[in-house]
Every structure is written in C-alpha cells, then in structure tokens.
Amino acid sequence: MKRWRRSLAFALALSVAGALASPAARAQDAPDDEAQEAEDEAPPPVQQQKGRRKVIPARADVGGKDRRATAADAKGAPSEKDRGKAEPPVEERAARGVAIIERGGQVLGLGAVLAGDGRILTALSPLGAGNDLTARLADGTTVRVKLGHHDRAWDLALLVPQTGKWADGLTASSRDPVRPDAQIRSFSAARGKVAAVPLVLRSHRTLIGGDDRQLEEAIELGSRISPLDLGAPIIDEDGRVVAILGRGCAPNEGKPCTPVAFGAPISAIRGFLRTVPPTAVQPAAWLGIQGVSEASQVAKGVRVTVVHPESPADEARLKGGDRAGSDMILAVDGVPVTTPEALADAIRTHAVGEKVPLTLLSGGKYRQVTVLLRAAPDPKAAATKKPEAEPPPPSSSGKATEEYRK
C-alpha cells in the first residue's frame, strides 16, 4: 500500500510539472521573430508566486535610453514643415526692400524703400529729367513714382510712389561699415530680379560731387559697380543700410578727376532727409463724402450727407441725404468710426489704389461695400466746393525716416 501511494504521488507530480513546463517549451520552440513580436506587443508577464500575482518588468530594451533621448530631441527640434518655413537669410529679407527704377521698361538703377514709409531713396544721376518713372517692387508689380526731393552734390533722390504703399523697407545702420571684420553687401538686378552681391569698402575719403562740391567722408569702394546698380543700398551684416551707391569724381593732382562710384554714408542721407519738403509725400487717399456724427438706437457712426460726384464713394453707390434715406458708415476695414475726423483718419491709413471695405447701416439693415480709393482732386479745382469730411493730409514728410534722420 505504501509503495502504491508513493507511485501515485510521483505520477501526479510528473503530470503537474509537465503542465507547468509545456507553455515554456512551446515558447522555446516558437521562431525568434514571433517571440520578439510577442515580447514587444504583449504586456509585462504575470508570475504566480505563493498565491500572489507579481508583475515582472519587461526585458531591458537595448538602446531604449538612446531612443528616448532621440524622441525628446525630436520633440524640441523643428519639424520638416517648420524647417521649410525657416526665416530667410538676411540678404533675402533685405532684397524685399530694394526697388528697380525704370522708364518705359528700361532699367535705370536701383533704390531702397524706406521702412514703414514707402518712399524710395535712390541715386539722382541715372534719372535724367526725372519724368515718367516707375518702380518695380519685389513682387514684380510696378508703381508710378515722382521725384520728390534731390541733392545733386551727394547724388541722392527721393521718389514718391503715387499709388499703394510697399510694406517691406529698409532701416538705417549705426555701425561703421569701414572696418576689417565687416561683411558688406550691395545689390544688382538681372532679368527683373534683385540679388545681393559682396562689396569691398576701402576707406572714408574726400571726393568731388555734383556742382563741384566736396564730399567729406564719402565711402571709397574697392569693387566695380555697374551703372545700372547706382542707387542700390549698401547693407551690413544685419541687413541695415550703411550707404547708398552714387556717382562722383575722385580728384587727381594736376589732372581731371576720375569718375567713380561711391557710397553716400548715413550721415549724408540723414542730412538729405532733414530737408525733404512737406509736399514730398504720397497722395492722400480720398473717399469723397461729407458726413456728420450720428447715433441711432442700434449703432453709432458717420451719416453721409453729401456724396461727391465721380468719387470713390459715388462709384460704390453710397447714399447721402436725409436721415431716412442716407447711409451711415460704421467701420472702415473693420475699424469703428463715430466722427468725421475718425473716418478721415481711418481712410488716410490706406493708400491710393487700395480697395477698402466699408460697413454701412441703411434702412435698418447692415451691408458692406468695397471702395477703390483715389487721390483727392486738385485743391485749386475743389476750392469752390464744400470741404470734404476728410481733412487735408498732414504737412509732414512722415515718421518712417526717423531711423535715418537720427
């Protein structure tokens, strides 16, 4: 009996051991890639230990720490999409503020758009009589420009666009461009495109300018300049203007002076801009209405009393007259206006040739119209007519040239 009990206990032990060992055996017989896949995808195994469930940590992942670090780095690094939107180089940004000066499609020279102003600083000598000029901007559009101010000695000119206002311009630099470590560039135009080119500056020296005047502290160049690049800005490492390319004459003792290109320094540019007349500004945008402040039960605005014939307001079919049949202007391009002065200020922030939306209230209904702004008519011709709601443009040559004037 004892032998029979020992045999039965031994048989039961073998069967239990086989049942526990069979999953491990099957796992050992499985292909390595399936085992690895199961190990990667399955949750941590659970082991029975003295009646408790114990979580066993998964096998350490070789290189897992490095992969986690890489993921963290990737999280902080810019994506492919963000890298595609990286800020362009300094010279490319500066090129947005360079205009090509033309007459009848023929390139005359280049110019620098004043930041926040829209007027163009260039060289006088390539312009000839200064009539029938256009400026080709960075997006390829052309605008008619007029000569607003000039200085024959320093060969400087200020061109005033007659329509639009180009937003991308250049500012003045306060750094000395003639230094050993300077990285100076200018611009050249080819096939209607402007590109930055390296430029060597030798020193400050005295040259002869227009009307045989001496130019103190003119910048002598060590690079050859194409006549079609006169008027181009010379920029420093930050893309700020240090000079404008002009044409002068280098004195030779006992001999006629030699024509040379030179850089008109910021000191000369500041002096030039201080003398710009108040009339050398872009034409003020004109709407063409008379109005009064009005407050209804639902809104406040400027009620139109008179619409000037053949004005932008007339073309947009604004209605004037009595309270019952006239339009009330509530906003200009989303900016609320409640007085004729506020309306005039809102219109003046836009340029001639710009399309501007107006929000109106008429007959208890809201509507929106778009007006194409034009320059105001000749003041002499309009002297006998009633004044417009918009006061005349301020007699100022603008604040944007302060960077150069300081």
mmCIF file with all atom_site columns, C-alpha atoms in Angstrom, residues 102-298:
data_model
loop_
_atom_site.group_PDB
_atom_site.id
_atom_site.type_symbol
_atom_site.label_atom_id
_atom_site.label_alt_id
_atom_site.label_comp_id
_atom_site.label_asym_id
_atom_site.label_entity_id
_atom_site.label_seq_id
_atom_site.pdbx_PDB_ins_code
_atom_site.Cartn_x
_atom_site.Cartn_y
_atom_site.Cartn_z
_atom_site.occupancy
_atom_site.B_iso_or_equiv
_atom_site.pdbx_formal_charge
_atom_site.auth_seq_id
_atom_site.auth_comp_id
_atom_site.auth_asym_id
_atom_site.auth_atom_id
_atom_site.pdbx_PDB_model_num
ATOM 1   C CA . GLU A 1 102 ? 12.676  102.098 -64.716 1.00 0.00 ? 102 GLU A CA 1
ATOM 2   C CA . ARG A 1 103 ? 11.497  104.353 -67.510 1.00 0.00 ? 103 ARG A CA 1
ATOM 3   C CA . GLY A 1 104 ? 9.426   102.774 -70.243 1.00 0.00 ? 104 GLY A CA 1
ATOM 4   C CA . GLY A 1 105 ? 10.518  99.322  -69.100 1.00 0.00 ? 105 GLY A CA 1
ATOM 5   C CA . GLN A 1 106 ? 14.205  100.264 -69.323 1.00 0.00 ? 106 GLN A CA 1
ATOM 6   C CA . VAL A 1 107 ? 16.211  99.790  -66.103 1.00 0.00 ? 107 VAL A CA 1
ATOM 7   C CA . LEU A 1 108 ? 17.837  102.997 -64.855 1.00 0.00 ? 108 LEU A CA 1
ATOM 8   C CA . GLY A 1 109 ? 19.069  101.960 -61.417 1.00 0.00 ? 109 GLY A CA 1
ATOM 9   C CA . LEU A 1 110 ? 18.012  100.626 -58.026 1.00 0.00 ? 110 LEU A CA 1
ATOM 10  C CA . GLY A 1 111 ? 16.580  102.166 -54.878 1.00 0.00 ? 111 GLY A CA 1
ATOM 11  C CA . ALA A 1 112 ? 15.924  101.454 -51.193 1.00 0.00 ? 112 ALA A CA 1
ATOM 12  C CA . VAL A 1 113 ? 12.361  101.590 -49.868 1.00 0.00 ? 113 VAL A CA 1
ATOM 13  C CA . LEU A 1 114 ? 12.206  103.442 -46.551 1.00 0.00 ? 114 LEU A CA 1
ATOM 14  C CA . ALA A 1 115 ? 10.769  101.112 -43.890 1.00 0.00 ? 115 ALA A CA 1
ATOM 15  C CA . GLY A 1 116 ? 7.246   101.982 -42.806 1.00 0.00 ? 116 GLY A CA 1
ATOM 16  C CA . ASP A 1 117 ? 7.157   104.855 -45.291 1.00 0.00 ? 117 ASP A CA 1
ATOM 17  C CA . GLY A 1 118 ? 7.050   103.500 -48.842 1.00 0.00 ? 118 GLY A CA 1
ATOM 18  C CA . ARG A 1 119 ? 9.115   106.286 -50.428 1.00 0.00 ? 119 ARG A CA 1
ATOM 19  C CA . ILE A 1 120 ? 12.264  105.242 -52.291 1.00 0.00 ? 120 ILE A CA 1
ATOM 20  C CA . LEU A 1 121 ? 15.789  106.542 -51.726 1.00 0.00 ? 121 LEU A CA 1
ATOM 21  C CA . THR A 1 122 ? 17.971  106.278 -54.835 1.00 0.00 ? 122 THR A CA 1
ATOM 22  C CA . ALA A 1 123 ? 20.674  107.988 -56.881 1.00 0.00 ? 123 ALA A CA 1
ATOM 23  C CA . LEU A 1 124 ? 19.836  111.131 -58.850 1.00 0.00 ? 124 LEU A CA 1
ATOM 24  C CA . SER A 1 125 ? 22.272  110.796 -61.756 1.00 0.00 ? 125 SER A CA 1
ATOM 25  C CA . PRO A 1 126 ? 20.603  107.823 -63.535 1.00 0.00 ? 126 PRO A CA 1
ATOM 26  C CA . LEU A 1 127 ? 17.166  109.506 -63.528 1.00 0.00 ? 127 LEU A CA 1
ATOM 27  C CA . GLY A 1 128 ? 17.837  112.108 -66.197 1.00 0.00 ? 128 GLY A CA 1
ATOM 28  C CA . ALA A 1 129 ? 14.964  114.595 -66.325 1.00 0.00 ? 129 ALA A CA 1
ATOM 29  C CA . GLY A 1 130 ? 13.146  112.674 -63.591 1.00 0.00 ? 130 GLY A CA 1
ATOM 30  C CA . ASN A 1 131 ? 9.919   112.238 -65.560 1.00 0.00 ? 131 ASN A CA 1
ATOM 31  C CA . ASP A 1 132 ? 7.866   109.142 -66.435 1.00 0.00 ? 132 ASP A CA 1
ATOM 32  C CA . LEU A 1 133 ? 9.497   106.979 -63.771 1.00 0.00 ? 133 LEU A CA 1
ATOM 33  C CA . THR A 1 134 ? 8.223   103.694 -62.414 1.00 0.00 ? 134 THR A CA 1
ATOM 34  C CA . ALA A 1 135 ? 9.474   101.460 -59.613 1.00 0.00 ? 135 ALA A CA 1
ATOM 35  C CA . ARG A 1 136 ? 9.361   97.681  -59.867 1.00 0.00 ? 136 ARG A CA 1
ATOM 36  C CA . LEU A 1 137 ? 8.847   96.208  -56.403 1.00 0.00 ? 137 LEU A CA 1
ATOM 37  C CA . ALA A 1 138 ? 9.923   92.845  -55.025 1.00 0.00 ? 138 ALA A CA 1
ATOM 38  C CA . ASP A 1 139 ? 6.687   91.097  -56.030 1.00 0.00 ? 139 ASP A CA 1
ATOM 39  C CA . GLY A 1 140 ? 7.063   92.257  -59.654 1.00 0.00 ? 140 GLY A CA 1
ATOM 40  C CA . THR A 1 141 ? 4.407   94.972  -59.543 1.00 0.00 ? 141 THR A CA 1
ATOM 41  C CA . THR A 1 142 ? 5.221   98.434  -60.865 1.00 0.00 ? 142 THR A CA 1
ATOM 42  C CA . VAL A 1 143 ? 4.054   101.780 -59.480 1.00 0.00 ? 143 VAL A CA 1
ATOM 43  C CA . ARG A 1 144 ? 4.374   105.240 -60.918 1.00 0.00 ? 144 ARG A CA 1
ATOM 44  C CA . VAL A 1 145 ? 6.756   107.428 -58.913 1.00 0.00 ? 145 VAL A CA 1
ATOM 45  C CA . LYS A 1 146 ? 7.557   111.132 -58.882 1.00 0.00 ? 146 LYS A CA 1
ATOM 46  C CA . LEU A 1 147 ? 10.758  112.902 -57.934 1.00 0.00 ? 147 LEU A CA 1
ATOM 47  C CA . GLY A 1 148 ? 10.002  114.489 -54.571 1.00 0.00 ? 148 GLY A CA 1
ATOM 48  C CA . HIS A 1 149 ? 13.423  115.755 -53.470 1.00 0.00 ? 149 HIS A CA 1
ATOM 49  C CA . HIS A 1 150 ? 17.034  115.622 -54.667 1.00 0.00 ? 150 HIS A CA 1
ATOM 50  C CA . ASP A 1 151 ? 20.597  116.577 -53.790 1.00 0.00 ? 151 ASP A CA 1
ATOM 51  C CA . ARG A 1 152 ? 22.980  116.980 -56.740 1.00 0.00 ? 152 ARG A CA 1
ATOM 52  C CA . ALA A 1 153 ? 26.125  117.050 -54.578 1.00 0.00 ? 153 ALA A CA 1
ATOM 53  C CA . TRP A 1 154 ? 25.578  113.676 -52.912 1.00 0.00 ? 154 TRP A CA 1
ATOM 54  C CA . ASP A 1 155 ? 23.707  112.273 -55.944 1.00 0.00 ? 155 ASP A CA 1
ATOM 55  C CA . LEU A 1 156 ? 20.628  111.453 -53.864 1.00 0.00 ? 156 LEU A CA 1
ATOM 56  C CA . ALA A 1 157 ? 16.955  111.440 -54.830 1.00 0.00 ? 157 ALA A CA 1
ATOM 57  C CA . LEU A 1 158 ? 13.706  110.635 -53.050 1.00 0.00 ? 158 LEU A CA 1
ATOM 58  C CA . LEU A 1 159 ? 10.963  109.087 -55.190 1.00 0.00 ? 159 LEU A CA 1
ATOM 59  C CA . VAL A 1 160 ? 7.331   109.261 -54.084 1.00 0.00 ? 160 VAL A CA 1
ATOM 60  C CA . PRO A 1 161 ? 5.004   106.413 -55.211 1.00 0.00 ? 161 PRO A CA 1
ATOM 61  C CA . GLN A 1 162 ? 1.660   107.678 -56.478 1.00 0.00 ? 162 GLN A CA 1
ATOM 62  C CA . THR A 1 163 ? -0.306  104.526 -55.643 1.00 0.00 ? 163 THR A CA 1
ATOM 63  C CA . GLY A 1 164 ? -0.077  101.815 -52.990 1.00 0.00 ? 164 GLY A CA 1
ATOM 64  C CA . LYS A 1 165 ? 2.347   101.583 -50.118 1.00 0.00 ? 165 LYS A CA 1
ATOM 65  C CA . TRP A 1 166 ? 5.041   98.910  -50.077 1.00 0.00 ? 166 TRP A CA 1
ATOM 66  C CA . ALA A 1 167 ? 5.345   97.451  -46.582 1.00 0.00 ? 167 ALA A CA 1
ATOM 67  C CA . ASP A 1 168 ? 8.823   95.860  -46.762 1.00 0.00 ? 168 ASP A CA 1
ATOM 68  C CA . GLY A 1 169 ? 11.500  98.503  -46.361 1.00 0.00 ? 169 GLY A CA 1
ATOM 69  C CA . LEU A 1 170 ? 14.989  99.038  -45.006 1.00 0.00 ? 170 LEU A CA 1
ATOM 70  C CA . THR A 1 171 ? 16.255  100.858 -41.916 1.00 0.00 ? 171 THR A CA 1
ATOM 71  C CA . ALA A 1 172 ? 19.488  102.721 -41.223 1.00 0.00 ? 172 ALA A CA 1
ATOM 72  C CA . SER A 1 173 ? 22.514  101.198 -39.532 1.00 0.00 ? 173 SER A CA 1
ATOM 73  C CA . SER A 1 174 ? 24.534  102.839 -36.770 1.00 0.00 ? 174 SER A CA 1
ATOM 74  C CA . ARG A 1 175 ? 27.648  100.718 -37.362 1.00 0.00 ? 175 ARG A CA 1
ATOM 75  C CA . ASP A 1 176 ? 30.777  101.903 -39.143 1.00 0.00 ? 176 ASP A CA 1
ATOM 76  C CA . PRO A 1 177 ? 30.878  99.931  -42.399 1.00 0.00 ? 177 PRO A CA 1
ATOM 77  C CA . VAL A 1 178 ? 34.606  100.521 -42.966 1.00 0.00 ? 178 VAL A CA 1
ATOM 78  C CA . ARG A 1 179 ? 36.103  98.011  -40.531 1.00 0.00 ? 179 ARG A CA 1
ATOM 79  C CA . PRO A 1 180 ? 38.231  94.893  -41.049 1.00 0.00 ? 180 PRO A CA 1
ATOM 80  C CA . ASP A 1 181 ? 35.588  92.384  -39.899 1.00 0.00 ? 181 ASP A CA 1
ATOM 81  C CA . ALA A 1 182 ? 32.677  93.928  -41.822 1.00 0.00 ? 182 ALA A CA 1
ATOM 82  C CA . GLN A 1 183 ? 30.658  91.759  -44.214 1.00 0.00 ? 183 GLN A CA 1
ATOM 83  C CA . ILE A 1 184 ? 29.198  94.296  -46.595 1.00 0.00 ? 184 ILE A CA 1
ATOM 84  C CA . ARG A 1 185 ? 26.829  93.640  -49.477 1.00 0.00 ? 185 ARG A CA 1
ATOM 85  C CA . SER A 1 186 ? 25.018  95.620  -52.095 1.00 0.00 ? 186 SER A CA 1
ATOM 86  C CA . PHE A 1 187 ? 22.520  94.615  -54.780 1.00 0.00 ? 187 PHE A CA 1
ATOM 87  C CA . SER A 1 188 ? 22.425  94.051  -58.501 1.00 0.00 ? 188 SER A CA 1
ATOM 88  C CA . ALA A 1 189 ? 19.489  93.487  -60.841 1.00 0.00 ? 189 ALA A CA 1
ATOM 89  C CA . ALA A 1 190 ? 19.272  90.977  -63.684 1.00 0.00 ? 190 ALA A CA 1
ATOM 90  C CA . ARG A 1 191 ? 16.163  89.943  -65.627 1.00 0.00 ? 191 ARG A CA 1
ATOM 91  C CA . GLY A 1 192 ? 13.891  91.826  -63.293 1.00 0.00 ? 192 GLY A CA 1
ATOM 92  C CA . LYS A 1 193 ? 15.282  90.147  -60.155 1.00 0.00 ? 193 LYS A CA 1
ATOM 93  C CA . VAL A 1 194 ? 17.369  91.698  -57.394 1.00 0.00 ? 194 VAL A CA 1
ATOM 94  C CA . ALA A 1 195 ? 20.189  89.727  -55.775 1.00 0.00 ? 195 ALA A CA 1
ATOM 95  C CA . ALA A 1 196 ? 22.734  90.563  -53.080 1.00 0.00 ? 196 ALA A CA 1
ATOM 96  C CA . VAL A 1 197 ? 26.406  90.814  -54.102 1.00 0.00 ? 197 VAL A CA 1
ATOM 97  C CA . PRO A 1 198 ? 29.505  91.201  -51.895 1.00 0.00 ? 198 PRO A CA 1
ATOM 98  C CA . LEU A 1 199 ? 31.078  94.645  -51.830 1.00 0.00 ? 199 LEU A CA 1
ATOM 99  C CA . VAL A 1 200 ? 34.507  95.835  -50.684 1.00 0.00 ? 200 VAL A CA 1
ATOM 100 C CA . LEU A 1 201 ? 34.767  99.190  -48.909 1.00 0.00 ? 201 LEU A CA 1
ATOM 101 C CA . ARG A 1 202 ? 38.224  100.735 -48.746 1.00 0.00 ? 202 ARG A CA 1
ATOM 102 C CA . SER A 1 203 ? 38.018  103.863 -46.620 1.00 0.00 ? 203 SER A CA 1
ATOM 103 C CA . HIS A 1 204 ? 36.378  107.212 -45.976 1.00 0.00 ? 204 HIS A CA 1
ATOM 104 C CA . ARG A 1 205 ? 37.795  109.904 -48.227 1.00 0.00 ? 205 ARG A CA 1
ATOM 105 C CA . THR A 1 206 ? 37.010  113.269 -49.783 1.00 0.00 ? 206 THR A CA 1
ATOM 106 C CA . LEU A 1 207 ? 35.531  113.108 -53.279 1.00 0.00 ? 207 LEU A CA 1
ATOM 107 C CA . ILE A 1 208 ? 34.020  115.631 -55.674 1.00 0.00 ? 208 ILE A CA 1
ATOM 108 C CA . GLY A 1 209 ? 30.249  115.548 -56.110 1.00 0.00 ? 209 GLY A CA 1
ATOM 109 C CA . GLY A 1 210 ? 27.737  117.400 -58.227 1.00 0.00 ? 210 GLY A CA 1
ATOM 110 C CA . ASP A 1 211 ? 28.230  121.134 -58.735 1.00 0.00 ? 211 ASP A CA 1
ATOM 111 C CA . ASP A 1 212 ? 31.926  120.523 -57.892 1.00 0.00 ? 212 ASP A CA 1
ATOM 112 C CA . ARG A 1 213 ? 31.164  120.335 -54.188 1.00 0.00 ? 213 ARG A CA 1
ATOM 113 C CA . GLN A 1 214 ? 33.488  118.415 -51.877 1.00 0.00 ? 214 GLN A CA 1
ATOM 114 C CA . LEU A 1 215 ? 32.033  115.297 -50.295 1.00 0.00 ? 215 LEU A CA 1
ATOM 115 C CA . GLU A 1 216 ? 33.546  114.734 -46.865 1.00 0.00 ? 216 GLU A CA 1
ATOM 116 C CA . GLU A 1 217 ? 33.613  111.189 -45.520 1.00 0.00 ? 217 GLU A CA 1
ATOM 117 C CA . ALA A 1 218 ? 32.395  109.612 -48.766 1.00 0.00 ? 218 ALA A CA 1
ATOM 118 C CA . ILE A 1 219 ? 32.915  105.845 -48.812 1.00 0.00 ? 219 ILE A CA 1
ATOM 119 C CA . GLU A 1 220 ? 35.512  104.693 -51.324 1.00 0.00 ? 220 GLU A CA 1
ATOM 120 C CA . LEU A 1 221 ? 34.704  101.371 -52.977 1.00 0.00 ? 221 LEU A CA 1
ATOM 121 C CA . GLY A 1 222 ? 37.055  98.519  -53.778 1.00 0.00 ? 222 GLY A CA 1
ATOM 122 C CA . SER A 1 223 ? 34.622  96.732  -56.119 1.00 0.00 ? 223 SER A CA 1
ATOM 123 C CA . ARG A 1 224 ? 33.495  97.551  -59.641 1.00 0.00 ? 224 ARG A CA 1
ATOM 124 C CA . ILE A 1 225 ? 29.922  98.800  -59.927 1.00 0.00 ? 225 ILE A CA 1
ATOM 125 C CA . SER A 1 226 ? 27.576  98.534  -62.896 1.00 0.00 ? 226 SER A CA 1
ATOM 126 C CA . PRO A 1 227 ? 25.959  101.867 -63.833 1.00 0.00 ? 227 PRO A CA 1
ATOM 127 C CA . LEU A 1 228 ? 22.584  100.071 -63.591 1.00 0.00 ? 228 LEU A CA 1
ATOM 128 C CA . ASP A 1 229 ? 23.202  99.370  -59.906 1.00 0.00 ? 229 ASP A CA 1
ATOM 129 C CA . LEU A 1 230 ? 23.546  103.028 -58.884 1.00 0.00 ? 230 LEU A CA 1
ATOM 130 C CA . GLY A 1 231 ? 21.053  103.913 -56.166 1.00 0.00 ? 231 GLY A CA 1
ATOM 131 C CA . ALA A 1 232 ? 21.286  100.471 -54.589 1.00 0.00 ? 232 ALA A CA 1
ATOM 132 C CA . PRO A 1 233 ? 21.543  100.296 -50.799 1.00 0.00 ? 233 PRO A CA 1
ATOM 133 C CA . ILE A 1 234 ? 24.751  99.065  -49.181 1.00 0.00 ? 234 ILE A CA 1
ATOM 134 C CA . ILE A 1 235 ? 23.886  96.898  -46.167 1.00 0.00 ? 235 ILE A CA 1
ATOM 135 C CA . ASP A 1 236 ? 25.743  95.493  -43.165 1.00 0.00 ? 236 ASP A CA 1
ATOM 136 C CA . GLU A 1 237 ? 25.546  92.040  -41.580 1.00 0.00 ? 237 GLU A CA 1
ATOM 137 C CA . ASP A 1 238 ? 22.135  92.820  -40.078 1.00 0.00 ? 238 ASP A CA 1
ATOM 138 C CA . GLY A 1 239 ? 20.615  93.938  -43.370 1.00 0.00 ? 239 GLY A CA 1
ATOM 139 C CA . ARG A 1 240 ? 20.601  97.618  -42.367 1.00 0.00 ? 240 ARG A CA 1
ATOM 140 C CA . VAL A 1 241 ? 21.587  100.417 -44.730 1.00 0.00 ? 241 VAL A CA 1
ATOM 141 C CA . VAL A 1 242 ? 25.056  101.911 -44.279 1.00 0.00 ? 242 VAL A CA 1
ATOM 142 C CA . ALA A 1 243 ? 25.168  103.865 -47.569 1.00 0.00 ? 243 ALA A CA 1
ATOM 143 C CA . ILE A 1 244 ? 23.594  104.429 -50.993 1.00 0.00 ? 244 ILE A CA 1
ATOM 144 C CA . LEU A 1 245 ? 25.545  103.908 -54.207 1.00 0.00 ? 245 LEU A CA 1
ATOM 145 C CA . GLY A 1 246 ? 26.078  107.176 -56.054 1.00 0.00 ? 246 GLY A CA 1
ATOM 146 C CA . ARG A 1 247 ? 28.303  108.659 -58.749 1.00 0.00 ? 247 ARG A CA 1
ATOM 147 C CA . GLY A 1 248 ? 31.058  111.174 -58.077 1.00 0.00 ? 248 GLY A CA 1
ATOM 148 C CA . CYS A 1 249 ? 34.608  112.048 -59.021 1.00 0.00 ? 249 CYS A CA 1
ATOM 149 C CA . ALA A 1 250 ? 37.993  111.216 -57.490 1.00 0.00 ? 250 ALA A CA 1
ATOM 150 C CA . PRO A 1 251 ? 40.408  114.172 -57.547 1.00 0.00 ? 251 PRO A CA 1
ATOM 151 C CA . ASN A 1 252 ? 43.819  113.764 -59.206 1.00 0.00 ? 252 ASN A CA 1
ATOM 152 C CA . GLU A 1 253 ? 46.516  116.336 -58.587 1.00 0.00 ? 253 GLU A CA 1
ATOM 153 C CA . GLY A 1 254 ? 47.126  118.310 -61.743 1.00 0.00 ? 254 GLY A CA 1
ATOM 154 C CA . LYS A 1 255 ? 44.734  116.140 -63.763 1.00 0.00 ? 255 LYS A CA 1
ATOM 155 C CA . PRO A 1 256 ? 40.995  115.946 -64.383 1.00 0.00 ? 256 PRO A CA 1
ATOM 156 C CA . CYS A 1 257 ? 39.176  113.973 -61.714 1.00 0.00 ? 257 CYS A CA 1
ATOM 157 C CA . THR A 1 258 ? 38.222  110.378 -62.415 1.00 0.00 ? 258 THR A CA 1
ATOM 158 C CA . PRO A 1 259 ? 34.520  109.390 -62.416 1.00 0.00 ? 259 PRO A CA 1
ATOM 159 C CA . VAL A 1 260 ? 33.904  106.807 -59.682 1.00 0.00 ? 260 VAL A CA 1
ATOM 160 C CA . ALA A 1 261 ? 31.051  105.154 -57.849 1.00 0.00 ? 261 ALA A CA 1
ATOM 161 C CA . PHE A 1 262 ? 30.991  105.814 -54.112 1.00 0.00 ? 262 PHE A CA 1
ATOM 162 C CA . GLY A 1 263 ? 28.832  105.242 -51.056 1.00 0.00 ? 263 GLY A CA 1
ATOM 163 C CA . ALA A 1 264 ? 26.836  108.159 -49.678 1.00 0.00 ? 264 ALA A CA 1
ATOM 164 C CA . PRO A 1 265 ? 27.102  107.496 -45.905 1.00 0.00 ? 265 PRO A CA 1
ATOM 165 C CA . ILE A 1 266 ? 24.246  107.544 -43.427 1.00 0.00 ? 266 ILE A CA 1
ATOM 166 C CA . SER A 1 267 ? 25.353  110.983 -42.171 1.00 0.00 ? 267 SER A CA 1
ATOM 167 C CA . ALA A 1 268 ? 24.776  112.419 -45.646 1.00 0.00 ? 268 ALA A CA 1
ATOM 168 C CA . ILE A 1 269 ? 21.473  110.553 -46.015 1.00 0.00 ? 269 ILE A CA 1
ATOM 169 C CA . ARG A 1 270 ? 20.224  111.942 -42.706 1.00 0.00 ? 270 ARG A CA 1
ATOM 170 C CA . GLY A 1 271 ? 21.084  115.463 -43.742 1.00 0.00 ? 271 GLY A CA 1
ATOM 171 C CA . PHE A 1 272 ? 19.304  114.924 -47.059 1.00 0.00 ? 272 PHE A CA 1
ATOM 172 C CA . LEU A 1 273 ? 16.115  113.605 -45.441 1.00 0.00 ? 273 LEU A CA 1
ATOM 173 C CA . ARG A 1 274 ? 16.002  116.503 -42.976 1.00 0.00 ? 274 ARG A CA 1
ATOM 174 C CA . THR A 1 275 ? 15.478  118.849 -45.914 1.00 0.00 ? 275 THR A CA 1
ATOM 175 C CA . VAL A 1 276 ? 12.644  116.920 -47.596 1.00 0.00 ? 276 VAL A CA 1
ATOM 176 C CA . PRO A 1 277 ? 9.790   119.369 -48.268 1.00 0.00 ? 277 PRO A CA 1
ATOM 177 C CA . PRO A 1 278 ? 6.423   118.665 -46.624 1.00 0.00 ? 278 PRO A CA 1
ATOM 178 C CA . THR A 1 279 ? 4.828   118.256 -50.052 1.00 0.00 ? 279 THR A CA 1
ATOM 179 C CA . ALA A 1 280 ? 7.020   115.281 -50.957 1.00 0.00 ? 280 ALA A CA 1
ATOM 180 C CA . VAL A 1 281 ? 4.533   112.759 -49.592 1.00 0.00 ? 281 VAL A CA 1
ATOM 181 C CA . GLN A 1 282 ? 2.324   110.141 -51.170 1.00 0.00 ? 282 GLN A CA 1
ATOM 182 C CA . PRO A 1 283 ? -1.111  111.369 -52.304 1.00 0.00 ? 283 PRO A CA 1
ATOM 183 C CA . ALA A 1 284 ? -3.726  111.137 -49.584 1.00 0.00 ? 284 ALA A CA 1
ATOM 184 C CA . ALA A 1 285 ? -6.467  108.587 -50.176 1.00 0.00 ? 285 ALA A CA 1
ATOM 185 C CA . TRP A 1 286 ? -9.862  110.151 -50.839 1.00 0.00 ? 286 TRP A CA 1
ATOM 186 C CA . LEU A 1 287 ? -13.344 108.751 -50.214 1.00 0.00 ? 287 LEU A CA 1
ATOM 187 C CA . GLY A 1 288 ? -15.451 111.675 -51.413 1.00 0.00 ? 288 GLY A CA 1
ATOM 188 C CA . ILE A 1 289 ? -18.228 112.292 -48.867 1.00 0.00 ? 289 ILE A CA 1
ATOM 189 C CA . GLN A 1 290 ? -19.442 114.831 -46.368 1.00 0.00 ? 290 GLN A CA 1
ATOM 190 C CA . GLY A 1 291 ? -20.872 113.499 -43.136 1.00 0.00 ? 291 GLY A CA 1
ATOM 191 C CA . VAL A 1 292 ? -21.924 114.153 -39.587 1.00 0.00 ? 292 VAL A CA 1
ATOM 192 C CA . SER A 1 293 ? -21.786 112.119 -36.400 1.00 0.00 ? 293 SER A CA 1
ATOM 193 C CA . GLU A 1 294 ? -24.937 110.099 -35.883 1.00 0.00 ? 294 GLU A CA 1
ATOM 194 C CA . ALA A 1 295 ? -26.228 107.798 -33.142 1.00 0.00 ? 295 ALA A CA 1
ATOM 195 C CA . SER A 1 296 ? -29.236 105.564 -33.728 1.00 0.00 ? 296 SER A CA 1
ATOM 196 C CA . GLN A 1 297 ? -30.878 103.099 -31.375 1.00 0.00 ? 297 GLN A CA 1
ATOM 197 C CA . VAL A 1 298 ? -28.641 100.301 -32.650 1.00 0.00 ? 298 VAL A CA 1
#
